[in-house]
Amino acid sequence: MPDSSQTVRELFKAKAVIDDEVNALVASALAGQINERAKIGDEYRVDVAAAVKASPFATSVLRDKTSMAGAKWNAARTAILLARVARER
């Protein structure tokens, strides 16, 4: 069973989180509609804004006006997959 010290990626690999949920978070992040604590899976939350800000690579790619859409998508997705989750109470 997943615990709260896991990353989104680990939950994804354990099939506790599905691809559509991760994609929705990425789309929200790229649209600037980031909730402080977004729900993911049945019982977890992730701070998407903190995840993106914590990644120097994602921050750099997202701020670069010459970055292509695919590069921005991949940078945000990677940052979110590496983010730690918190169990909902």
Coordinates of N, CA and C in Angstrom, one line a residue:
M1 N 0.8 -1.2 0.0 CA 0.0 0.0 0.0 C 0.9 1.3 0.0
P2 N 0.6 2.2 -0.8 CA 1.4 3.5 -0.9 C 1.4 4.2 0.4
D3 N 2.5 4.8 0.8 CA 2.5 5.7 2.0 C 2.7 7.1 1.6
S4 N 2.6 8.0 2.5 CA 2.6 9.5 2.2 C 4.0 10.0 1.9
S5 N 5.0 9.2 2.0 CA 6.3 9.7 1.7 C 6.7 9.4 0.2
Q6 N 5.7 8.8 -0.5 CA 6.0 8.4 -1.9 C 5.8 9.6 -2.8
T7 N 6.4 9.5 -4.0 CA 6.3 10.5 -5.0 C 5.0 10.1 -5.9
V8 N 4.6 11.1 -6.7 CA 3.6 10.8 -7.7 C 4.0 9.7 -8.6
R9 N 5.2 9.7 -9.0 CA 5.7 8.6 -9.9 C 5.6 7.2 -9.3
E10 N 5.9 7.1 -8.0 CA 5.7 5.8 -7.3 C 4.3 5.4 -7.3
L11 N 3.4 6.3 -7.0 CA 2.0 6.0 -7.0 C 1.5 5.6 -8.4
F12 N 2.1 6.3 -9.4 CA 1.7 6.0 -10.8 C 2.2 4.5 -11.1
K13 N 3.4 4.2 -10.7 CA 3.9 2.8 -11.0 C 3.1 1.8 -10.3
A14 N 2.6 2.1 -9.1 CA 1.7 1.2 -8.3 C 0.3 1.2 -8.7
K15 N 0.0 2.0 -9.7 CA -1.4 2.1 -10.3 C -2.4 2.7 -9.3
A16 N -1.9 3.5 -8.4 CA -2.7 4.2 -7.4 C -3.2 5.5 -8.0
V17 N -2.5 5.9 -9.1 CA -2.7 7.2 -9.8 C -2.7 6.8 -11.3
I18 N -3.7 7.4 -12.1 CA -3.7 7.1 -13.5 C -3.1 8.2 -14.3
D19 N -2.8 7.9 -15.6 CA -2.2 8.9 -16.5 C -3.1 10.1 -16.6
D20 N -4.4 9.9 -16.7 CA -5.3 11.1 -16.9 C -5.2 12.1 -15.8
E21 N -5.0 11.6 -14.5 CA -4.9 12.4 -13.4 C -3.6 13.3 -13.5
V22 N -2.5 12.6 -13.8 CA -1.2 13.3 -14.0 C -1.3 14.4 -15.1
N23 N -1.9 14.0 -16.2 CA -2.1 14.9 -17.4 C -2.9 16.1 -17.0
A24 N -4.0 15.9 -16.2 CA -4.8 17.0 -15.8 C -4.0 18.0 -14.9
L25 N -3.1 17.5 -14.0 CA -2.3 18.3 -13.2 C -1.3 19.1 -14.1
V26 N -0.8 18.5 -15.1 CA 0.2 19.1 -16.0 C -0.6 20.2 -16.8
A27 N -1.7 19.9 -17.3 CA -2.5 20.9 -18.0 C -2.8 22.1 -17.2
S28 N -3.2 21.9 -15.9 CA -3.5 22.9 -15.0 C -2.3 23.8 -14.7
A29 N -1.2 23.2 -14.5 CA 0.0 23.9 -14.2 C 0.4 24.8 -15.4
L30 N 0.3 24.3 -16.6 CA 0.7 25.0 -17.8 C -0.3 26.2 -18.1
A31 N -1.6 26.0 -17.6 CA -2.6 27.0 -17.8 C -2.5 28.1 -16.7
G32 N -1.7 27.8 -15.7 CA -1.6 28.8 -14.6 C -2.7 28.6 -13.6
Q33 N -3.4 27.5 -13.6 CA -4.5 27.2 -12.7 C -4.0 26.2 -11.7
I34 N -3.1 26.5 -10.9 CA -2.5 25.6 -9.9 C -3.1 25.8 -8.6
N35 N -3.8 24.7 -8.1 CA -4.3 24.7 -6.7 C -3.1 24.4 -5.8
E36 N -3.2 25.0 -4.6 CA -2.1 24.7 -3.6 C -1.9 23.2 -3.4
R37 N -3.0 22.5 -3.1 CA -3.0 21.1 -2.9 C -4.1 20.4 -3.8
A38 N -3.6 19.9 -4.9 CA -4.5 19.2 -5.9 C -4.7 17.8 -5.5
K39 N -5.9 17.3 -5.6 CA -6.2 15.9 -5.3 C -5.7 15.0 -6.4
I40 N -5.1 13.9 -6.0 CA -4.7 12.9 -7.0 C -4.9 11.6 -6.4
G41 N -5.4 10.7 -7.2 CA -5.7 9.3 -6.6 C -6.9 9.5 -5.7
D42 N -7.2 8.4 -5.0 CA -8.3 8.4 -4.1 C -8.1 9.1 -2.8
E43 N -6.8 9.1 -2.4 CA -6.6 9.7 -1.0 C -5.4 10.5 -0.9
Y44 N -4.9 11.1 -1.9 CA -3.6 11.9 -1.9 C -3.8 13.3 -2.4
R45 N -2.9 14.2 -2.0 CA -2.9 15.5 -2.5 C -1.4 15.8 -2.8
V46 N -1.2 16.7 -3.8 CA 0.1 17.1 -4.2 C 0.1 18.6 -4.4
D47 N 1.2 19.3 -4.0 CA 1.3 20.7 -4.2 C 2.0 20.9 -5.5
V48 N 1.3 21.1 -6.5 CA 1.8 21.2 -7.9 C 2.7 22.5 -8.0
A49 N 2.3 23.6 -7.5 CA 3.1 24.8 -7.6 C 4.4 24.6 -7.0
A50 N 4.5 24.0 -5.8 CA 5.7 23.8 -5.1 C 6.6 22.8 -5.9
A51 N 6.0 21.8 -6.5 CA 6.7 20.8 -7.3 C 7.4 21.5 -8.5
V52 N 6.7 22.3 -9.2 CA 7.3 23.0 -10.3 C 8.3 24.0 -9.9
K53 N 8.1 24.7 -8.8 CA 9.1 25.7 -8.4 C 10.3 25.0 -7.8
A54 N 10.2 23.8 -7.3 CA 11.3 23.1 -6.7 C 12.2 22.5 -7.8
S55 N 11.8 22.5 -9.0 CA 12.6 22.0 -10.1 C 13.2 23.1 -10.9
P56 N 14.5 23.3 -10.8 CA 15.2 24.3 -11.5 C 15.0 24.1 -13.0
F57 N 15.0 22.9 -13.5 CA 14.8 22.6 -14.9 C 13.5 23.0 -15.4
A58 N 12.4 22.6 -14.6 CA 11.0 23.0 -15.0 C 10.9 24.5 -15.0
T59 N 11.4 25.1 -14.0 CA 11.2 26.6 -13.8 C 11.9 27.3 -15.0
S60 N 13.1 26.8 -15.4 CA 13.8 27.4 -16.5 C 13.1 27.2 -17.8
V61 N 12.6 26.0 -18.1 CA 11.9 25.7 -19.3 C 10.6 26.5 -19.4
L62 N 9.9 26.6 -18.3 CA 8.6 27.2 -18.3 C 8.7 28.8 -18.5
R63 N 9.8 29.3 -18.0 CA 10.0 30.8 -18.1 C 10.6 31.2 -19.5
D64 N 11.2 30.2 -20.2 CA 11.8 30.5 -21.5 C 10.8 30.7 -22.5
K65 N 10.6 31.9 -23.1 CA 9.6 32.2 -24.1 C 9.8 31.4 -25.4
T66 N 11.1 30.9 -25.6 CA 11.4 30.2 -26.8 C 11.1 28.7 -26.7
S67 N 10.8 28.2 -25.5 CA 10.6 26.8 -25.2 C 9.3 26.3 -26.0
M68 N 9.4 25.2 -26.6 CA 8.3 24.7 -27.3 C 7.3 24.0 -26.4
A69 N 6.0 23.9 -26.8 CA 4.9 23.4 -25.9 C 5.3 22.0 -25.4
G70 N 5.8 21.2 -26.2 CA 6.2 19.8 -25.8 C 7.2 19.8 -24.7
A71 N 8.2 20.7 -24.8 CA 9.2 20.8 -23.8 C 8.7 21.3 -22.5
K72 N 7.7 22.2 -22.6 CA 7.1 22.7 -21.3 C 6.3 21.6 -20.7
W73 N 5.5 20.9 -21.5 CA 4.7 19.8 -21.0 C 5.6 18.8 -20.3
N74 N 6.7 18.3 -20.9 CA 7.6 17.3 -20.3 C 8.2 17.8 -19.1
A75 N 8.6 19.1 -19.0 CA 9.3 19.7 -17.8 C 8.3 19.7 -16.7
A76 N 7.1 20.1 -16.9 CA 6.1 20.2 -15.8 C 5.7 18.8 -15.4
R77 N 5.5 17.9 -16.3 CA 5.2 16.5 -16.0 C 6.3 15.8 -15.1
T78 N 7.5 16.0 -15.5 CA 8.6 15.5 -14.7 C 8.6 16.0 -13.3
A79 N 8.4 17.3 -13.2 CA 8.4 18.0 -11.8 C 7.3 17.4 -11.0
I80 N 6.1 17.2 -11.6 CA 5.0 16.7 -10.9 C 5.2 15.2 -10.5
L81 N 5.8 14.4 -11.4 CA 6.0 13.0 -11.1 C 7.0 12.9 -9.9
L82 N 7.9 13.8 -9.8 CA 8.9 13.7 -8.7 C 8.4 14.3 -7.4
A83 N 7.3 14.9 -7.4 CA 6.7 15.5 -6.2 C 6.3 14.5 -5.2
R84 N 6.5 14.8 -3.9 CA 6.0 14.0 -2.8 C 4.5 14.3 -2.6
V85 N 3.8 13.2 -2.2 CA 2.4 13.4 -2.0 C 2.1 13.4 -0.5
A86 N 0.9 13.9 -0.1 CA 0.5 13.9 1.2 C -0.8 13.2 1.3
R87 N -1.0 12.3 2.2 CA -2.2 11.6 2.4 C -3.3 12.5 2.9
E88 N -4.5 12.4 2.3 CA -5.7 13.2 2.7 C -6.1 12.7 4.0
R89 N -6.6 13.6 4.9 CA -7.1 13.1 6.2 C -8.6 13.3 6.3

